[in-house]
Amino acid sequence: MDDWNDVLTLSVFLVIGVITGLLAGRVRDQANAAQARADALQTLFDFSRRLSASATPDALLHAIVLQAFRLSKLNAIALLPHAGDIEIRYAWPPEDTLDAANMAAARWAMQHGEPAGHATATLPSATWHFRPIRTAKKTVGVLGLRQSQSDPLLRRDMLQTMDSILDQSAVAIERLTLGEEAARVEAMAATDRLRTALMSSVSHDLRTPLTTIMGSASTLRQDQAKLPEGAKDELLLAIVDETKRLDQYVTNLLNMSRLEAGELKPRREWLDPAEVLESAAGRVAARASHVAIDTRIGPTIPLLRADFMLLETVLVNLLDNALKHGEGAEHVSASVKTHNDMIVFEVVDDGVGIPPDFLDRLFDRFFRVQRSDSQPAGSGLGLSICKGFVEAMGGRIEVKSPVTQGKGAAFVVSFPMEAQPATELAEAQAQ
Amino acid sequence: MSERKPRILVIDDEPQILRFLRTSLTANGYEVIEAGTVADGRALINKEQPDVIVLDLGLPDGDGKDVLRHVRAQGETPVLILSARDREAEKVEALDLGADDYVNKPFGIEELTARLRAALRHRLRQQGEQPIFKSGDLSVDIPRRIVKRGEELIHLTPKEFDLLRFFVKHAGKVLTQRQILQEVWGPAHTSDAEYLRVYIGQLRRKLHATRENPIIETEQGVGYRLK
């Protein structure tokens, strides 16, 4: 009986051993499978993050193609619709042509939204396998994989993974093309508005002085003998003045296009703010004698790192504006002082001021203050250029109106103060 | 030069500009000769020995700065540059190469002729160097280091005097920031604009400069000039 017992015990142990072994094996397999799933999920997760971080269609295609290459270890390529056909947009390893048979397969996949080429029923003689990138509504592109010499058949599980990549890609591509489209429409509308404004500005601001010049010069030429001396002088002066105005306008247009093109690279060198202010005031005073410009320099103004030409242009524009548009202005002042760690320039006039409705749009290109009783003056470029220049140098420009007793306008340009250079200078300044 | 008319060479490729310069400068008492290219300009400089040169930097067969180098390799003939207002870098480069002055296009003839007279005067003054410089009521006695406005004696630090001396030596000529820094502070400081800003400010204050008479004029984005 003992023997029987022993045999039984042994058998039980054996069975338990076998079962345990089987169980352990299954657990290990499950663990491996879980790990593989986790890896796949992680890969997909990483991929989707890269997709949503892609700001441009090209960055997106880059991510998709690289992902396909990583997972399949096969050459990968992406094609997108272009001018009624499809074109290669990205490939890894780099590739810029496909032969006719492969292009035909890619086109078919694009048109029918079904896989085509190698390892499919459609055009199987092609060396690439193409799968459509589909959104809910349409096929937005094609992803291709090239069969390899060592592994001529594409594996089913790999194709499944590929499809899940493609699903995610499609959504991202759709989002981007929509965004791109909207941005392009918006940009076109803005460009259009700008072009219209520019054309009307050019035709008015170029033609008016040209008309005056042409008229004055031809009068002088034709009627020389008949004209009294005073009249000749007047016509000649008109020619000179209008030429200056044309020059100013051309300078403004050039400055604006430099700003538009992002070509403005301000120099950053140490300047004496008082010197720039005096230089600007001197320049304006030389051509406008009817109103005195009063300059005030605060005590111990530190040096400012900026571009002399640009800053002076800004101050000259503001002073010119104060003289031109500050109707009824008797006093125009320009000052520089320090306030709350800022270097602050201020140009103030005591003219009629700016209607409150216009304050917001004052710095817009081609915007001109239209008063009911007069023609708008100026080209509407000066202040937008000021704003562009000031911001390019890291400063800020603001307008306040009225200033006192319901009158006047103040333009305030401020720059952050910077740590001052060289101590030797402090000693020199103390002398 | 007091006997004959000053001979001026205009190098510019725009026929319209040449036409009006010819008319105006002749009327202003200059003998005008013209060139439209770098090659012609150089040939005429050698052959005609002009007293002063007006040079446009944009020429069809090359860079106007080549003409400038050619002139400076030979001597000190004053050169006046015609340039666009927004081409500061180009102007600074030409001045660093030894041009005397510049005029922004478009310009009035009164401005051009004033600059031409100043350039010629400057050259004359350099030839017979005066020990005492006078301009308005400012006088600078270089050897004795005495600076006065009217009767008032002005005390300058050694650096301030060095700066003023350099301006006096080149009175009427536009000096670039680089040229001044190099001369007064040395080659290691050619881009230390802050020195210049502070010392120019001080010098003007001590010399009682005003907006109408800044004594040392600021040439925007380019440099300075002593009137």
XYZ file of C-alpha atoms in Angstrom:
658
model
C 0.000 0.000 0.000
C 2.867 2.344 0.817
C 4.169 1.856 -2.700
C 0.808 2.861 -4.086
C 0.865 5.923 -1.865
C 4.339 6.840 -3.023
C 3.362 6.463 -6.648
C 0.331 8.628 -6.035
C 2.331 11.283 -4.229
C 4.918 11.276 -6.988
C 2.239 11.533 -9.634
C 0.589 14.401 -7.848
C 3.913 16.229 -7.560
C 4.595 15.518 -11.176
C 1.249 16.836 -12.262
C 1.645 19.868 -10.043
C 5.137 20.386 -11.420
C 3.914 20.176 -14.987
C 0.990 22.464 -14.273
C 3.189 24.935 -12.438
C 5.648 24.887 -15.267
C 2.865 25.433 -17.790
C 1.387 28.168 -15.698
C 4.729 29.858 -15.220
C 5.323 29.675 -18.944
C 1.963 31.212 -19.642
C 2.528 33.952 -17.132
C 5.877 34.666 -18.769
C 4.287 34.711 -22.204
C 1.557 36.961 -20.947
C 4.126 39.219 -19.376
C 6.060 39.356 -22.626
C 2.943 40.040 -24.603
C 1.927 42.725 -22.144
C 5.391 44.236 -22.430
C 5.146 44.167 -26.208
C 1.722 45.800 -26.052
C 3.046 48.376 -23.633
C 5.984 49.036 -25.978
C 3.662 49.346 -28.928
C 1.412 51.681 -26.957
C 4.386 53.711 -25.831
C 5.567 53.934 -29.430
C 2.142 55.033 -30.553
C 1.895 57.486 -27.701
C 5.294 58.990 -28.508
C 4.276 59.125 -32.112
C 0.985 60.876 -31.435
C 2.830 63.398 -29.289
C 5.256 64.060 -32.107
C 2.323 64.437 -34.444
C 0.570 67.004 -32.336
C 3.871 68.859 -31.891
C 4.277 69.093 -35.666
C 3.396 72.606 -36.679
C 3.786 72.171 -40.424
C 2.706 69.475 -42.871
C 6.355 68.779 -43.638
C 7.243 68.220 -39.994
C 4.253 65.926 -39.748
C 5.206 63.841 -42.792
C 8.716 63.643 -41.464
C 7.350 62.126 -38.230
C 5.064 59.674 -40.052
C 7.697 58.432 -42.463
C 10.307 58.008 -39.744
C 7.832 56.096 -37.602
C 6.954 53.766 -40.481
C 10.639 53.185 -41.151
C 11.361 52.467 -37.476
C 8.578 49.920 -37.109
C 9.020 48.129 -40.415
C 12.755 48.546 -41.011
C 11.716 49.138 -44.631
C 12.191 52.186 -46.849
C 9.238 54.499 -46.290
C 7.791 57.274 -48.434
C 4.900 59.741 -48.223
C 3.064 61.284 -51.146
C 0.526 64.103 -51.026
C -1.847 65.556 -53.602
C -0.283 68.377 -55.583
C -1.611 70.235 -58.630
C -4.069 67.528 -59.655
C -1.565 64.715 -59.181
C 0.447 63.403 -56.250
C 4.054 64.168 -55.429
C 6.708 62.767 -53.150
C 6.872 64.943 -50.073
C 9.141 62.995 -47.777
C 11.043 59.694 -47.776
C 13.409 57.875 -45.473
C 16.041 56.907 -46.457
C 15.883 59.883 -48.843
C 14.302 59.177 -52.198
C 13.048 61.657 -54.756
C 11.733 59.521 -57.612
C 9.487 56.509 -58.125
C 9.298 54.595 -61.396
C 6.120 54.652 -63.484
C 4.712 51.354 -62.138
C 5.096 52.481 -58.548
C 3.666 55.953 -59.246
C 0.662 54.230 -60.855
C 0.140 52.108 -57.743
C 0.469 55.153 -55.483
C -2.041 57.079 -57.581
C -4.456 54.173 -57.450
C -4.181 54.008 -53.655
C -4.804 57.742 -53.485
C -7.804 57.658 -55.798
C -9.514 54.583 -54.377
C -8.530 54.861 -50.742
C -7.366 51.206 -50.783
C -3.951 49.572 -50.492
C -2.199 48.987 -53.813
C 1.077 47.730 -55.265
C 3.254 44.989 -53.807
C 1.420 42.368 -51.664
C -2.022 43.517 -52.860
C -4.365 42.474 -55.654
C -3.897 45.789 -57.477
C -0.691 46.261 -59.499
C 1.169 43.601 -57.457
C 4.208 43.806 -59.709
C 5.168 47.153 -58.109
C 8.099 47.057 -55.696
C 6.379 49.340 -53.164
C 3.319 48.686 -51.054
C 1.096 51.778 -50.704
C -1.554 52.441 -48.077
C -3.907 55.413 -48.106
C -3.828 58.014 -45.328
C -7.564 58.427 -44.754
C -9.673 60.766 -42.688
C -13.381 60.298 -42.113
C -14.104 62.291 -45.253
C -11.353 61.647 -47.739
C -7.950 60.274 -48.572
C -5.368 62.952 -47.809
C -2.209 61.133 -48.901
C -0.387 57.848 -49.394
C 2.256 56.105 -47.337
C 4.498 53.576 -49.094
C 6.853 50.799 -47.908
C 9.357 49.096 -50.174
C 9.650 45.296 -50.188
C 13.083 44.152 -49.104
C 15.293 41.481 -50.671
C 15.638 39.515 -47.426
C 11.996 39.634 -46.379
C 9.940 39.830 -49.546
C 6.524 39.595 -47.901
C 5.075 42.303 -45.695
C 3.848 40.817 -42.421
C 0.187 41.103 -41.486
C 0.821 42.405 -37.936
C 3.134 45.049 -39.328
C 0.442 46.247 -41.706
C -1.994 46.476 -38.810
C 0.412 48.625 -36.835
C 0.886 50.716 -39.928
C -2.844 51.273 -40.214
C -3.049 52.542 -36.654
C -0.245 55.002 -37.447
C -2.092 56.080 -40.533
C -5.312 56.697 -38.621
C -3.565 59.063 -36.251
C -1.647 60.735 -39.054
C -4.754 61.449 -41.052
C -6.347 63.397 -38.229
C -3.201 65.463 -37.727
C -2.821 66.143 -41.457
C -6.431 67.217 -41.729
C -6.041 69.551 -38.762
C -2.933 71.106 -40.296
C -4.232 71.545 -43.819
C -7.376 73.135 -42.440
C -5.315 75.482 -40.253
C -3.006 76.243 -43.153
C -5.916 76.979 -45.414
C -7.541 79.312 -42.889
C -4.247 81.123 -42.264
C -3.690 81.513 -45.995
C -7.158 82.937 -46.561
C -6.653 85.360 -43.659
C -3.210 86.393 -44.921
C -4.572 86.937 -48.412
C -7.371 89.127 -47.126
C -4.886 91.171 -45.068
C -2.512 91.482 -48.031
C -5.412 92.557 -50.163
C -6.512 95.265 -47.733
C -2.911 96.424 -47.495
C -2.497 96.492 -51.255
C -5.636 98.568 -51.693
C -4.490 101.003 -49.019
C -1.019 101.149 -50.552
C -2.334 101.802 -54.045
C -4.566 104.652 -52.915
C -1.741 106.069 -50.810
C 0.764 105.871 -53.661
C -1.596 107.389 -56.167
C -2.447 110.272 -53.846
C 0.868 110.908 -52.130
C 3.004 110.535 -55.236
C 0.685 112.247 -57.695
C -0.062 115.354 -55.653
C 3.546 116.537 -55.351
C 4.322 115.390 -58.897
C 1.414 117.455 -60.169
C 2.658 120.507 -58.324
C 6.216 120.037 -59.590
C 5.127 119.434 -63.154
C 2.754 122.409 -63.097
C 5.275 124.796 -61.546
C 8.176 123.756 -63.768
C 6.163 123.897 -66.998
C 4.772 127.317 -66.050
C 8.289 128.597 -65.469
C 9.448 127.200 -68.767
C 6.559 128.493 -70.854
C 5.722 131.828 -69.260
C 9.162 132.933 -68.086
C 8.942 136.400 -69.624
C 5.433 137.126 -68.386
C 5.912 136.106 -64.770
C 6.726 138.711 -62.132
C 9.838 137.920 -60.049
C 7.809 137.104 -56.926
C 5.707 134.538 -58.764
C 8.804 132.826 -60.139
C 10.205 132.527 -56.663
C 6.968 131.069 -55.382
C 6.866 128.425 -58.103
C 10.491 127.512 -57.507
C 9.894 127.188 -53.788
C 6.891 124.942 -54.475
C 9.095 122.661 -56.569
C 11.720 122.390 -53.834
C 9.129 121.813 -51.066
C 7.194 119.190 -52.981
C 10.399 117.361 -53.854
C 11.249 117.181 -50.173
C 7.792 115.784 -49.506
C 8.252 113.141 -52.184
C 11.616 112.216 -50.718
C 10.053 111.871 -47.282
C 7.323 109.670 -48.697
C 9.758 107.409 -50.519
C 11.826 107.104 -47.331
C 8.679 106.092 -45.437
C 7.725 103.496 -48.032
C 11.231 102.044 -47.945
C 11.228 101.938 -44.164
C 7.878 100.251 -44.145
C 8.927 97.605 -46.618
C 12.062 96.977 -44.563
C 9.841 96.408 -41.541
C 7.428 94.231 -43.513
C 10.197 92.074 -44.898
C 11.643 91.648 -41.405
C 14.912 93.051 -42.737
C 15.291 95.657 -40.070
C 18.293 94.778 -37.921
C 18.725 97.625 -35.454
C 22.244 98.301 -34.269
C 22.587 98.195 -30.526
C 25.209 100.654 -29.424
C 25.416 103.023 -26.505
C 23.759 106.374 -27.160
C 23.262 109.523 -25.159
C 19.447 109.946 -25.168
C 19.810 113.713 -24.746
C 22.032 113.898 -27.822
C 19.532 111.984 -29.962
C 16.692 114.187 -28.743
C 18.594 117.416 -29.444
C 19.653 116.162 -32.852
C 16.045 115.313 -33.772
C 14.745 118.640 -32.451
C 17.454 120.489 -34.374
C 16.548 118.722 -37.588
C 12.839 119.526 -37.261
C 13.395 123.095 -36.048
C 15.512 123.784 -39.130
C 12.493 123.288 -41.392
C 9.653 124.503 -39.162
C 10.120 127.993 -37.856
C 6.565 128.850 -36.803
C 6.468 126.844 -33.562
C 9.344 126.684 -31.112
C 10.350 123.233 -29.933
C 11.158 123.197 -26.285
C 13.514 120.402 -25.193
C 13.821 119.262 -21.590
C 16.512 116.893 -20.461
C 16.024 115.232 -17.074
C 18.910 114.992 -14.589
C 21.470 112.162 -15.040
C 19.979 110.291 -17.967
C 21.859 107.004 -18.379
C 23.119 105.789 -21.747
C 20.702 103.800 -23.881
C 21.588 100.876 -26.138
C 19.764 101.486 -29.422
C 20.149 102.471 -33.056
C 20.822 106.197 -33.506
C 19.260 106.485 -36.963
C 16.114 104.602 -36.036
C 15.585 106.406 -32.744
C 16.183 109.792 -34.327
C 13.780 108.926 -37.151
C 11.113 108.067 -34.562
C 11.579 111.356 -32.688
C 11.680 113.408 -35.904
C 8.439 111.733 -37.054
C 6.742 112.440 -33.730
C 7.880 116.061 -33.728
C 6.823 116.531 -37.354
C 3.432 115.062 -36.490
C 3.045 117.378 -33.528
C 3.741 120.358 -35.776
C 1.647 119.124 -38.689
C -1.375 117.542 -37.034
C -1.406 119.251 -33.663
C -3.619 121.925 -35.157
C -3.562 125.140 -33.227
C -0.506 123.986 -31.286
C 1.440 126.853 -29.765
C 3.904 124.783 -27.841
C 5.608 121.563 -28.782
C 7.926 120.003 -26.263
C 10.240 117.047 -26.393
C 11.687 115.610 -23.231
C 13.647 112.680 -21.926
C 13.699 111.500 -18.324
C 14.008 108.349 -16.264
C 10.974 106.815 -14.617
C 10.598 103.421 -12.893
C 13.804 102.005 -14.430
C 12.732 103.163 -17.856
C 14.200 105.821 -20.141
C 11.173 107.789 -21.301
C 10.952 110.147 -24.280
C 7.872 112.298 -24.568
C 6.663 114.526 -27.404
C 3.766 116.742 -26.371
C 1.743 119.370 -28.216
C -1.148 121.552 -27.081
C -3.156 121.347 -30.291
C -6.696 120.050 -30.777
C -5.788 116.508 -29.757
C -6.875 113.188 -31.245
C -10.528 112.037 -31.243
C -10.895 109.149 -28.746
C -12.311 106.794 -31.412
C -9.058 107.023 -33.341
C -6.593 106.358 -30.536
C -6.697 102.568 -30.956
C -5.975 102.607 -34.658
C -3.479 105.446 -34.677
C -0.463 103.149 -35.177
C -2.080 101.074 -37.950
C -0.566 101.274 -41.411
C -2.237 103.810 -43.679
C -4.581 104.915 -40.922
C -5.218 108.644 -40.999
C -7.254 110.741 -38.673
C -10.167 112.022 -40.716
C -11.698 115.188 -39.334
C -15.019 116.285 -40.701
C -13.767 119.736 -41.645
C -10.582 118.864 -43.529
C -8.730 116.522 -45.831
C -6.743 113.859 -44.018
C -3.089 114.843 -44.030
C -0.028 112.647 -44.339
C 0.366 109.167 -45.713
C -0.592 107.180 -42.618
C 2.837 105.602 -42.554
C 4.769 107.703 -40.036
C 3.320 106.347 -36.814
C 3.246 102.724 -37.915
C 6.924 103.068 -38.793
C 7.593 104.637 -35.374
C 5.912 101.708 -33.709
C 7.835 99.203 -35.819
C 11.187 100.890 -35.105
C 10.570 101.302 -31.380
C 9.508 97.685 -30.963
C 12.436 96.446 -33.048
C 14.690 98.155 -30.490
C 12.865 96.576 -27.559
C 10.876 99.657 -26.564
C 7.234 100.652 -26.374
C 5.237 103.516 -27.831
C 1.959 104.889 -26.508
C -0.308 107.857 -27.114
C -2.362 109.917 -24.691
C -4.891 112.530 -25.679
C -6.110 114.916 -24.422
C -3.239 115.953 -22.180
C -4.513 119.005 -20.308
C -7.790 120.898 -20.374
C -9.192 118.743 -23.154
C -6.345 119.663 -25.468
C -3.152 118.244 -26.874
C -1.576 114.861 -27.518
C 1.404 113.142 -25.911
C 3.438 110.391 -27.530
C 5.505 108.396 -25.071
C 8.400 106.168 -26.117
C 10.045 104.126 -23.377
C 12.971 101.746 -23.166
C 14.104 99.619 -20.240
C 17.240 100.948 -18.561
C 20.273 98.706 -18.882
C 23.331 98.145 -16.705
C 25.731 100.904 -17.705
C 29.091 100.173 -19.362
C 32.605 100.767 -17.976
C 33.316 102.382 -14.613
C 35.916 104.706 -16.076
C 33.020 106.563 -17.597
C 31.319 107.141 -14.297
C 34.492 108.888 -13.125
C 34.577 110.974 -16.284
C 30.967 111.946 -15.802
C 31.616 112.961 -12.220
C 34.130 115.600 -13.311
C 44.164 127.996 -56.854
C 43.011 131.552 -56.372
C 43.960 132.351 -59.990
C 42.131 129.590 -61.823
C 38.730 128.018 -61.235
C 38.746 124.933 -59.023
C 38.558 121.836 -61.213
C 35.909 119.373 -60.113
C 35.570 115.788 -61.304
C 32.026 114.383 -61.089
C 31.826 110.590 -61.277
C 28.219 109.455 -61.697
C 26.489 107.254 -64.257
C 23.101 109.017 -64.290
C 22.969 111.396 -67.284
C 20.215 113.494 -65.653
C 22.267 114.061 -62.543
C 25.380 114.847 -64.577
C 23.400 117.341 -66.636
C 22.162 119.408 -63.734
C 25.468 119.197 -61.857
C 27.313 120.418 -64.932
C 24.986 123.412 -65.277
C 24.896 124.332 -61.595
C 28.551 123.791 -60.783
C 29.705 125.725 -63.846
C 27.419 128.575 -62.789
C 28.993 128.370 -59.333
C 32.470 128.953 -60.735
C 33.834 125.433 -61.066
C 35.494 123.869 -64.061
C 33.564 120.600 -64.434
C 34.899 117.352 -65.866
C 32.825 114.166 -65.932
C 33.133 110.400 -65.822
C 30.456 107.719 -65.813
C 32.494 104.662 -64.847
C 35.192 103.585 -62.391
C 37.666 103.139 -65.256
C 37.044 106.603 -66.772
C 37.129 108.147 -63.316
C 40.536 106.697 -62.540
C 41.901 107.741 -65.939
C 40.678 111.319 -65.497
C 42.080 111.554 -61.978
C 45.524 110.673 -63.315
C 45.277 112.909 -66.363
C 43.441 115.981 -65.111
C 44.501 116.209 -61.457
C 41.145 117.562 -60.190
C 41.040 119.748 -57.076
C 37.979 117.985 -55.712
C 35.984 114.875 -56.621
C 32.242 114.203 -56.354
C 31.707 110.459 -56.368
C 28.579 108.302 -56.630
C 29.275 104.922 -55.064
C 27.018 102.886 -57.367
C 28.752 102.737 -60.744
C 28.045 100.355 -63.626
C 31.506 98.797 -63.918
C 32.380 98.448 -60.261
C 32.353 99.859 -56.786
C 32.886 103.585 -56.335
C 35.016 102.723 -53.307
C 37.684 101.470 -55.731
C 37.970 105.027 -57.042
C 38.332 106.206 -53.466
C 41.166 103.785 -52.788
C 42.836 104.891 -56.002
C 42.612 108.562 -54.980
C 43.902 107.933 -51.464
C 46.811 105.849 -52.772
C 47.945 108.983 -54.629
C 47.229 111.799 -52.252
C 44.810 113.959 -50.383
C 42.408 115.255 -53.062
C 39.108 115.912 -51.253
C 36.339 113.423 -52.109
C 32.654 114.014 -51.540
C 30.332 111.012 -51.652
C 26.803 110.984 -53.084
C 24.723 108.393 -51.294
C 21.183 107.481 -50.234
C 20.034 108.487 -46.767
C 19.404 104.947 -45.584
C 22.832 103.668 -46.663
C 24.691 104.525 -43.458
C 26.968 101.506 -43.638
C 28.071 102.475 -47.138
C 28.802 106.047 -46.061
C 30.719 104.983 -42.979
C 32.789 102.609 -45.087
C 33.606 105.357 -47.592
C 34.506 107.818 -44.820
C 36.694 105.209 -43.139
C 38.462 104.814 -46.493
C 39.241 108.525 -46.464
C 36.301 110.294 -48.099
C 35.929 113.811 -46.692
C 32.183 114.238 -46.620
C 28.906 112.959 -48.012
C 25.651 114.373 -49.335
C 22.376 112.457 -49.226
C 20.387 112.150 -52.434
C 18.241 114.060 -53.197
C 20.214 117.190 -52.332
C 19.903 120.897 -53.006
C 22.725 122.615 -54.888
C 23.262 125.047 -51.989
C 24.060 122.112 -49.742
C 26.400 120.513 -52.262
C 28.340 123.716 -52.945
C 28.619 124.478 -49.206
C 30.135 121.048 -48.646
C 32.487 121.475 -51.610
C 33.741 124.821 -50.306
C 34.252 123.326 -46.842
C 36.201 120.390 -48.269
C 38.484 122.675 -50.285
C 38.993 125.002 -47.317
C 39.789 122.071 -45.086
C 42.466 120.911 -47.511
C 44.020 124.356 -47.708
C 44.081 124.668 -43.953
C 45.804 121.308 -43.659
C 48.513 122.391 -46.063
C 49.497 125.476 -44.124
C 48.800 124.286 -40.606
C 47.773 127.116 -38.299
C 48.843 126.776 -34.674
C 45.643 128.487 -33.493
C 42.259 127.260 -34.711
C 39.397 129.754 -34.743
C 35.723 129.179 -35.493
C 33.225 131.806 -34.384
C 34.319 132.765 -30.882
C 35.919 129.388 -30.230
C 39.713 129.373 -30.321
C 41.997 126.429 -29.767
C 45.735 126.947 -29.326
C 47.051 123.471 -29.916
C 50.739 123.833 -28.891
C 49.874 125.706 -25.689
C 46.757 123.640 -25.006
C 44.583 126.721 -24.474
C 40.870 126.591 -25.305
C 38.703 129.712 -25.173
C 35.214 130.815 -26.035
C 35.409 134.563 -26.400
C 37.493 135.607 -23.422
C 36.441 132.696 -21.219
C 39.134 130.126 -20.586
C 37.808 126.575 -20.783
C 39.391 123.823 -18.746
C 39.502 120.444 -20.386
C 40.786 117.108 -19.075
C 43.642 115.612 -21.130
C 41.252 113.164 -22.855
C 38.801 115.924 -23.696
C 41.634 117.988 -25.136
C 42.872 115.027 -27.220
C 39.371 114.645 -28.600
C 39.053 118.331 -29.428
C 42.533 118.370 -30.981
C 41.563 115.539 -33.330
C 38.447 117.448 -34.377
C 40.447 120.645 -34.894
C 42.971 118.794 -37.015
C 40.117 117.646 -39.267
C 37.816 120.651 -38.937
C 34.981 120.544 -41.478
C 35.486 116.864 -42.210
C 33.080 114.146 -41.089
C 34.882 111.822 -38.704
C 33.454 108.356 -38.175
C 33.039 106.864 -34.767
C 35.719 104.315 -35.580
C 38.219 106.978 -36.671
C 37.736 109.003 -33.495
C 37.864 106.031 -31.136
C 40.953 104.669 -32.875
C 42.784 107.988 -32.660
C 41.808 109.086 -29.157
C 41.315 105.805 -27.273
C 43.401 103.435 -29.379
C 42.793 100.478 -31.694
C 41.420 98.264 -28.900
C 38.452 100.588 -28.389
C 37.141 101.133 -31.927
C 33.698 99.810 -31.060
C 33.310 101.349 -27.594
C 30.735 103.928 -28.646
C 29.925 104.696 -25.010
C 33.254 106.524 -24.492
C 32.491 108.775 -27.393
C 28.932 109.543 -26.288
C 29.963 110.537 -22.813
C 32.998 112.626 -23.829
C 31.207 114.376 -26.700
C 28.427 115.273 -24.262
C 30.946 116.670 -21.768
C 32.943 118.541 -24.340
C 29.792 120.195 -25.670
C 28.705 121.149 -22.175
C 32.071 122.677 -21.359
C 32.141 124.539 -24.685
C 28.607 125.870 -24.007
C 27.122 124.193 -27.062
C 23.489 124.889 -27.911
C 21.043 123.275 -30.312
C 21.628 126.107 -32.806
C 25.389 125.888 -32.390
C 26.316 122.407 -31.195
C 29.993 123.164 -32.089
C 30.513 119.460 -32.752
C 27.732 118.398 -35.097
C 26.175 114.961 -34.911
C 26.066 113.294 -38.315
C 23.274 110.838 -37.665
C 24.404 107.237 -37.638
C 27.747 108.176 -39.189
C 29.891 110.262 -36.868
C 30.726 113.839 -35.914
C 32.055 117.000 -37.474
C 33.583 120.171 -36.081
C 32.166 123.169 -37.899
